[in-house]
CSV table of C-alpha atoms in Angstrom, one decimal:
chain,number,residue,atom,x,y,z
A,1,UNK,CA,-29.3,-26.7,-25.2
A,2,UNK,CA,-25.6,-25.7,-25.6
A,3,UNK,CA,-23.2,-28.1,-24.1
A,4,UNK,CA,-19.6,-26.8,-23.9
A,5,UNK,CA,-17.0,-29.4,-25.2
A,6,UNK,CA,-14.6,-27.7,-22.8
A,7,UNK,CA,-16.9,-28.3,-19.9
A,8,UNK,CA,-17.0,-24.5,-19.5
A,9,UNK,CA,-20.8,-24.9,-18.9
A,10,UNK,CA,-23.0,-27.9,-19.2
A,11,UNK,CA,-25.9,-26.0,-20.7
A,12,UNK,CA,-26.3,-22.7,-22.4
A,13,UNK,CA,-29.9,-22.8,-23.4
A,14,UNK,CA,-33.1,-24.9,-23.7
A,15,UNK,CA,-35.5,-24.6,-26.6
A,16,UNK,CA,-39.1,-25.1,-25.5
A,17,UNK,CA,-42.5,-24.4,-26.8
A,18,UNK,CA,-45.4,-26.0,-28.6
A,19,UNK,CA,-46.5,-26.0,-32.2
A,20,UNK,CA,-49.4,-27.8,-33.7
A,21,UNK,CA,-50.2,-28.7,-37.2
A,22,UNK,CA,-53.4,-30.3,-38.7
A,23,UNK,CA,-54.9,-31.9,-41.7
A,24,UNK,CA,-58.2,-30.8,-43.4
A,25,UNK,CA,-60.5,-33.6,-44.5
A,26,UNK,CA,-64.1,-33.3,-45.6
A,27,UNK,CA,-64.1,-29.7,-44.5
A,28,UNK,CA,-63.2,-30.5,-40.9
A,29,UNK,CA,-60.0,-29.8,-39.1
A,30,UNK,CA,-58.6,-33.0,-37.7
A,31,UNK,CA,-55.6,-33.0,-35.3
A,32,UNK,CA,-52.7,-34.9,-36.8
A,33,UNK,CA,-49.1,-34.3,-35.5
A,34,UNK,CA,-47.9,-32.1,-32.6
A,35,UNK,CA,-44.4,-30.9,-32.3
A,36,UNK,CA,-42.9,-29.4,-29.2
A,37,UNK,CA,-40.0,-26.9,-29.5
A,38,UNK,CA,-40.2,-23.2,-29.7
A,39,UNK,CA,-39.3,-20.2,-27.4
A,40,UNK,CA,-35.8,-20.2,-25.7
A,41,UNK,CA,-35.4,-20.3,-22.0
A,42,UNK,CA,-31.8,-19.6,-21.0
A,43,UNK,CA,-30.2,-21.8,-18.4
A,44,UNK,CA,-26.7,-20.2,-18.2
A,45,UNK,CA,-26.3,-16.7,-16.8
A,46,UNK,CA,-24.9,-15.2,-19.9
A,47,UNK,CA,-25.2,-17.4,-23.0
A,48,UNK,CA,-21.5,-16.8,-23.5
A,49,UNK,CA,-18.6,-18.5,-25.1
A,50,UNK,CA,-14.9,-17.5,-25.5
A,51,UNK,CA,-13.1,-17.2,-28.8
A,52,UNK,CA,-12.0,-20.7,-29.9
A,53,UNK,CA,-14.5,-22.6,-27.7
A,54,UNK,CA,-16.7,-25.2,-29.2
A,55,UNK,CA,-20.2,-26.3,-28.1
A,56,UNK,CA,-23.2,-28.1,-29.4
A,57,UNK,CA,-26.8,-26.9,-29.7
A,58,UNK,CA,-29.6,-29.3,-29.3
A,59,UNK,CA,-33.4,-28.8,-29.7
A,60,UNK,CA,-35.5,-30.7,-27.3
A,61,UNK,CA,-38.3,-31.7,-29.6
A,62,UNK,CA,-41.2,-34.0,-28.9
A,63,UNK,CA,-43.8,-35.0,-31.5
A,64,UNK,CA,-46.8,-37.2,-32.2
A,65,UNK,CA,-47.6,-39.1,-35.3
A,66,UNK,CA,-45.2,-38.9,-38.1
A,67,UNK,CA,-44.0,-35.3,-37.3
A,68,UNK,CA,-40.1,-35.1,-37.5
A,69,UNK,CA,-38.3,-34.3,-34.3
A,70,UNK,CA,-35.5,-32.5,-36.2
A,71,UNK,CA,-34.5,-28.9,-36.7
A,72,UNK,CA,-32.2,-27.0,-39.0
A,73,UNK,CA,-29.6,-24.6,-37.3
A,74,UNK,CA,-28.4,-21.2,-38.5
A,75,UNK,CA,-26.5,-18.3,-37.2
A,76,UNK,CA,-27.1,-14.6,-37.9
A,77,UNK,CA,-23.4,-13.8,-37.8
A,78,UNK,CA,-21.3,-16.7,-39.1
A,79,UNK,CA,-18.1,-14.6,-38.7
A,80,UNK,CA,-18.7,-14.5,-35.0
A,81,UNK,CA,-19.8,-18.1,-34.5
A,82,UNK,CA,-20.3,-20.8,-37.1
A,83,UNK,CA,-22.9,-23.6,-36.6
A,84,UNK,CA,-23.4,-26.9,-38.5
A,85,UNK,CA,-26.9,-26.7,-39.9
A,86,UNK,CA,-27.7,-30.3,-39.1
A,87,UNK,CA,-25.6,-31.3,-36.0
A,88,UNK,CA,-25.7,-27.9,-34.2
A,89,UNK,CA,-22.0,-27.9,-33.6
A,90,UNK,CA,-20.8,-24.3,-32.8
A,91,UNK,CA,-17.4,-22.8,-33.1
A,92,UNK,CA,-16.8,-19.4,-31.5
A,93,UNK,CA,-14.7,-17.4,-34.0
A,94,UNK,CA,-14.4,-13.8,-33.0
A,95,UNK,CA,-15.7,-11.3,-30.4
A,96,UNK,CA,-19.2,-10.3,-31.1
A,97,UNK,CA,-22.9,-11.3,-30.8
A,98,UNK,CA,-24.9,-13.6,-33.0
A,99,UNK,CA,-28.4,-15.2,-32.9
A,100,UNK,CA,-28.6,-19.0,-33.1
A,101,UNK,CA,-31.8,-20.2,-34.6
A,102,UNK,CA,-33.5,-23.6,-34.7
A,103,UNK,CA,-36.1,-24.2,-37.3
A,104,UNK,CA,-38.5,-27.1,-37.4
A,105,UNK,CA,-38.0,-29.4,-40.4
A,106,UNK,CA,-41.7,-30.3,-40.1
A,107,UNK,CA,-43.0,-26.8,-40.1
A,108,UNK,CA,-40.5,-24.1,-41.3
A,109,UNK,CA,-42.7,-21.4,-39.7
A,110,UNK,CA,-41.8,-22.7,-36.3
A,111,UNK,CA,-38.5,-21.3,-34.9
A,112,UNK,CA,-36.7,-20.6,-31.7
A,113,UNK,CA,-33.6,-18.5,-31.1
A,114,UNK,CA,-31.0,-17.6,-28.5
A,115,UNK,CA,-28.5,-14.6,-28.5
A,116,UNK,CA,-25.0,-15.9,-28.1
A,117,UNK,CA,-22.2,-13.6,-27.0
A,118,UNK,CA,-18.6,-14.4,-27.9
A,119,UNK,CA,-15.8,-12.8,-25.7
A,120,UNK,CA,-12.1,-12.8,-25.8
A,121,UNK,CA,-10.5,-15.7,-24.0
A,122,UNK,CA,-9.0,-14.9,-20.6
A,123,UNK,CA,-6.0,-16.4,-18.9
A,124,UNK,CA,-6.8,-18.0,-15.6
A,125,UNK,CA,-4.1,-17.6,-13.0
A,126,UNK,CA,-3.6,-19.1,-9.6
A,127,UNK,CA,-3.1,-16.6,-6.8
A,128,UNK,CA,0.5,-16.4,-5.4
A,129,UNK,CA,0.9,-18.7,-2.3
A,130,UNK,CA,0.8,-17.2,1.1
A,131,UNK,CA,3.8,-15.1,2.2
A,132,UNK,CA,4.9,-13.0,5.2
A,133,UNK,CA,7.2,-10.1,5.2
A,134,UNK,CA,8.6,-8.2,8.2
A,135,UNK,CA,10.1,-4.7,8.0
A,136,UNK,CA,13.1,-3.3,9.8
A,137,UNK,CA,16.8,-3.3,9.8
A,138,UNK,CA,19.4,-6.0,9.1
A,139,UNK,CA,20.1,-6.2,12.9
A,140,UNK,CA,16.5,-7.2,13.7
A,141,UNK,CA,16.0,-10.6,15.4
A,142,UNK,CA,14.9,-13.3,13.0
A,143,UNK,CA,11.2,-14.0,12.9
A,144,UNK,CA,10.1,-17.5,12.0
A,145,UNK,CA,8.1,-17.7,8.8
A,146,UNK,CA,9.0,-14.2,7.6
A,147,UNK,CA,11.3,-12.8,5.0
A,148,UNK,CA,13.1,-9.6,5.9
A,149,UNK,CA,12.6,-6.3,4.1
A,150,UNK,CA,15.2,-3.8,5.2
A,151,UNK,CA,14.0,-1.0,2.9
A,152,UNK,CA,15.6,-1.8,-0.4
A,153,UNK,CA,14.4,0.1,-3.4
A,154,UNK,CA,11.9,-1.6,-5.7
A,155,UNK,CA,13.8,-4.1,-8.0
A,156,UNK,CA,10.9,-5.1,-10.3
A,157,UNK,CA,9.7,-7.8,-8.0
A,158,UNK,CA,9.4,-6.2,-4.6
A,159,UNK,CA,10.6,-3.1,-2.7
A,160,UNK,CA,10.0,0.6,-2.0
A,161,UNK,CA,8.8,3.3,-4.4
A,162,UNK,CA,7.8,6.9,-4.0
A,163,UNK,CA,4.3,7.3,-2.7
A,164,UNK,CA,3.5,9.4,-5.7
A,165,UNK,CA,4.1,6.5,-8.0
A,166,UNK,CA,2.0,4.0,-6.1
A,167,UNK,CA,-0.1,2.0,-8.7
A,168,UNK,CA,1.6,4.0,-11.5
A,169,UNK,CA,2.7,2.2,-14.6
A,170,UNK,CA,6.2,3.8,-14.2
A,171,UNK,CA,7.4,3.3,-10.7
A,172,UNK,CA,10.1,5.4,-9.0
A,173,UNK,CA,12.3,3.1,-6.8
A,174,UNK,CA,13.2,4.6,-3.5
A,175,UNK,CA,15.9,3.4,-1.0
A,176,UNK,CA,14.3,3.3,2.4
A,177,UNK,CA,17.0,1.6,4.3
A,178,UNK,CA,17.7,4.6,6.6
A,179,UNK,CA,14.0,4.6,7.5
A,180,UNK,CA,14.3,1.1,9.1
A,181,UNK,CA,14.2,0.7,12.9
A,182,UNK,CA,14.7,-2.1,15.4
A,183,UNK,CA,13.6,-1.9,19.0
A,184,UNK,CA,15.7,-4.4,20.8
A,185,UNK,CA,13.8,-5.7,23.8
A,186,UNK,CA,17.2,-6.9,25.3
A,187,UNK,CA,19.2,-3.8,24.5
A,188,UNK,CA,20.3,-0.8,26.4
A,189,UNK,CA,16.9,0.8,26.1
A,190,UNK,CA,14.9,-2.2,27.3
A,191,UNK,CA,13.3,-0.3,30.1
A,192,UNK,CA,11.5,1.7,27.4
A,193,UNK,CA,10.6,-1.2,25.2
A,194,UNK,CA,7.5,-3.2,25.6
A,195,UNK,CA,8.4,-6.8,26.5
A,196,UNK,CA,6.7,-10.0,25.3
A,197,UNK,CA,5.9,-9.0,21.7
A,198,UNK,CA,6.4,-11.3,18.8
A,199,UNK,CA,9.9,-10.9,17.2
A,200,UNK,CA,8.4,-9.5,14.0
A,201,UNK,CA,6.8,-6.7,16.0
A,202,UNK,CA,10.0,-5.1,17.1
A,203,UNK,CA,11.1,-4.0,13.6
A,204,UNK,CA,9.6,-1.3,11.4
A,205,UNK,CA,10.0,1.0,8.5
A,206,UNK,CA,8.9,4.6,8.8
A,207,UNK,CA,6.8,5.2,5.7
A,208,UNK,CA,6.2,8.9,5.9
A,209,UNK,CA,8.3,10.4,8.7
A,210,UNK,CA,8.1,14.2,8.2
A,211,UNK,CA,9.8,14.9,11.5
A,212,UNK,CA,12.9,12.7,10.8
A,213,UNK,CA,16.3,14.1,10.2
A,214,UNK,CA,17.4,14.9,6.7
A,215,UNK,CA,19.7,12.0,6.7
A,216,UNK,CA,16.9,9.5,7.5
A,217,UNK,CA,13.9,11.1,5.9
A,218,UNK,CA,13.2,9.1,2.7
A,219,UNK,CA,9.4,9.0,2.5
A,220,UNK,CA,6.6,9.3,1.8
A,221,UNK,CA,6.9,5.9,0.3
A,222,UNK,CA,4.9,2.9,-0.8
A,223,UNK,CA,5.8,-0.8,-0.9
A,224,UNK,CA,5.0,-3.2,-3.8
A,225,UNK,CA,5.2,-6.9,-4.1
A,226,UNK,CA,4.8,-8.9,-7.4
A,227,UNK,CA,1.9,-11.3,-7.2
A,228,UNK,CA,-0.5,-13.0,-9.6
A,229,UNK,CA,-3.9,-11.4,-10.0
A,230,UNK,CA,-6.5,-12.6,-7.6
A,231,UNK,CA,-8.0,-11.9,-4.2
A,232,UNK,CA,-6.0,-11.8,-1.0
A,233,UNK,CA,-6.6,-11.6,2.7
A,234,UNK,CA,-4.0,-9.5,4.5
A,235,UNK,CA,-2.9,-8.9,8.0
A,236,UNK,CA,-0.9,-5.7,8.7
A,237,UNK,CA,0.9,-4.7,11.9
A,238,UNK,CA,1.7,-1.1,12.8
A,239,UNK,CA,3.1,0.6,15.8
A,240,UNK,CA,6.3,1.2,17.8
A,241,UNK,CA,7.4,-0.9,20.7
A,242,UNK,CA,9.3,2.0,22.2
A,243,UNK,CA,6.9,3.6,24.7
A,244,UNK,CA,8.5,7.0,24.3
A,245,UNK,CA,7.3,7.4,20.7
A,246,UNK,CA,3.7,8.5,20.2
A,247,UNK,CA,4.1,11.0,17.3
A,248,UNK,CA,2.4,8.8,14.7
A,249,UNK,CA,-1.0,8.6,13.2
A,250,UNK,CA,-0.9,5.1,11.6
A,251,UNK,CA,-2.8,4.5,8.4
A,252,UNK,CA,-2.4,1.7,5.8
A,253,UNK,CA,-4.1,1.1,2.5
A,254,UNK,CA,-3.6,-2.0,0.5
A,255,UNK,CA,-4.6,-1.7,-3.2
A,256,UNK,CA,-6.4,1.5,-2.2
A,257,UNK,CA,-8.4,-0.4,0.4
A,258,UNK,CA,-8.3,0.8,4.0
A,259,UNK,CA,-6.8,-1.8,6.2
A,260,UNK,CA,-5.5,0.3,9.1
A,261,UNK,CA,-7.8,3.2,9.7
A,262,UNK,CA,-6.4,6.5,10.9
A,263,UNK,CA,-5.1,5.6,14.4
A,264,UNK,CA,-3.2,7.8,16.8
A,265,UNK,CA,-0.3,6.1,18.4
A,266,UNK,CA,-0.2,5.4,22.1
A,267,UNK,CA,2.8,4.4,24.2
A,268,UNK,CA,4.2,1.1,23.2
A,269,UNK,CA,1.1,0.1,21.1
A,270,UNK,CA,1.7,-2.4,18.3
A,271,UNK,CA,-1.4,-3.8,16.7
A,272,UNK,CA,-2.6,-6.1,13.9
A,273,UNK,CA,-5.4,-5.3,11.5
A,274,UNK,CA,-7.0,-7.7,9.1
A,275,UNK,CA,-8.8,-7.2,5.8
A,276,UNK,CA,-10.2,-9.9,3.6
A,277,UNK,CA,-10.7,-10.3,-0.1
A,278,UNK,CA,-8.6,-7.5,-1.5
A,279,UNK,CA,-8.4,-7.7,-5.3
A,280,UNK,CA,-5.1,-7.4,-7.2
A,281,UNK,CA,-5.5,-6.9,-10.9
A,282,UNK,CA,-2.2,-5.3,-12.1
A,283,UNK,CA,0.2,-7.9,-10.8
A,284,UNK,CA,1.5,-5.9,-7.8
A,285,UNK,CA,0.2,-5.8,-4.2
A,286,UNK,CA,0.6,-2.1,-3.3
A,287,UNK,CA,0.9,-0.9,0.3
A,288,UNK,CA,0.8,2.9,1.1
A,289,UNK,CA,0.2,5.2,4.0
A,290,UNK,CA,-1.5,8.0,2.2
A,291,UNK,CA,-3.3,10.1,4.8
A,292,UNK,CA,-1.1,8.9,7.7
A,293,UNK,CA,1.6,10.7,9.6
A,294,UNK,CA,4.8,8.8,10.4
A,295,UNK,CA,3.2,5.5,9.9
A,296,UNK,CA,5.4,2.6,11.2
A,297,UNK,CA,4.7,-0.7,9.5
A,298,UNK,CA,6.0,-3.9,11.3
A,299,UNK,CA,4.9,-6.6,8.9
A,300,UNK,CA,2.4,-7.9,6.5
A,301,UNK,CA,0.9,-11.4,6.0
A,302,UNK,CA,-0.7,-12.2,2.7
A,303,UNK,CA,-3.0,-15.3,2.0
A,304,UNK,CA,-5.0,-16.1,-1.1
A,305,UNK,CA,-8.7,-15.7,-0.4
A,306,UNK,CA,-10.7,-18.8,-0.1
A,307,UNK,CA,-13.2,-17.5,-2.8
A,308,UNK,CA,-11.6,-16.1,-5.9
């Protein structure tokens, strides 16, 4: 079997089978020595190593009489993976595929093989720790456990970009500060504001307000946040605590995955939506409202998924 020195896998393959040899005496066939070790049954899912990894191949050989329980090892592509002919020590050298063969030293006609694939070594990353971001204006009441985003343009780490460049290699930063709102439950309009919401639900940024005045219309926009590659669970809140505003059809995608389905606004409705195990592979968590109308995002909570 192949046992990875890096503990990457305890077993790559098991060699198993039966071969029998005999002696001829006085014209009769007389059983002499039996050797067990032929066809390969894979134990790992892929018989795979990464470049630079080392492992050891062993043949599980049983024999009777004086038959040797040893094999000679060879590789069909020594440039891909080398192997010590006697010890079975393997070194993965370059990307490719090779056949590892064990040959009985007692009977050279008896062999067993496995196909070994060598792949490029990957970099394992740990997902970014959990974080919470609330959207709105600088005047918004503080929300415990949240950082504030008031619409600043993307700075290489986080911020707003044009919707057209969401997930693009080249991003177009977009200042969305004039698209921020804060519905003060204690202000002059408090009669029109839903009471009793969480502090983070009174702020918002209007991601795609087509009906806004020219001075405040900045979208459609998307939001990006730099994270390590991995899988994340997200909670997104959308809505407007002002009961007079029902001109929205909220819709949010995270990494192209629908989190908030197309939802027509109702008076004073602010609601959370949850989606688990969203994959990020390019280093940025991207939030867009493509397909929505005047989507108002209040906050986002991001937690690494339990299963990566």
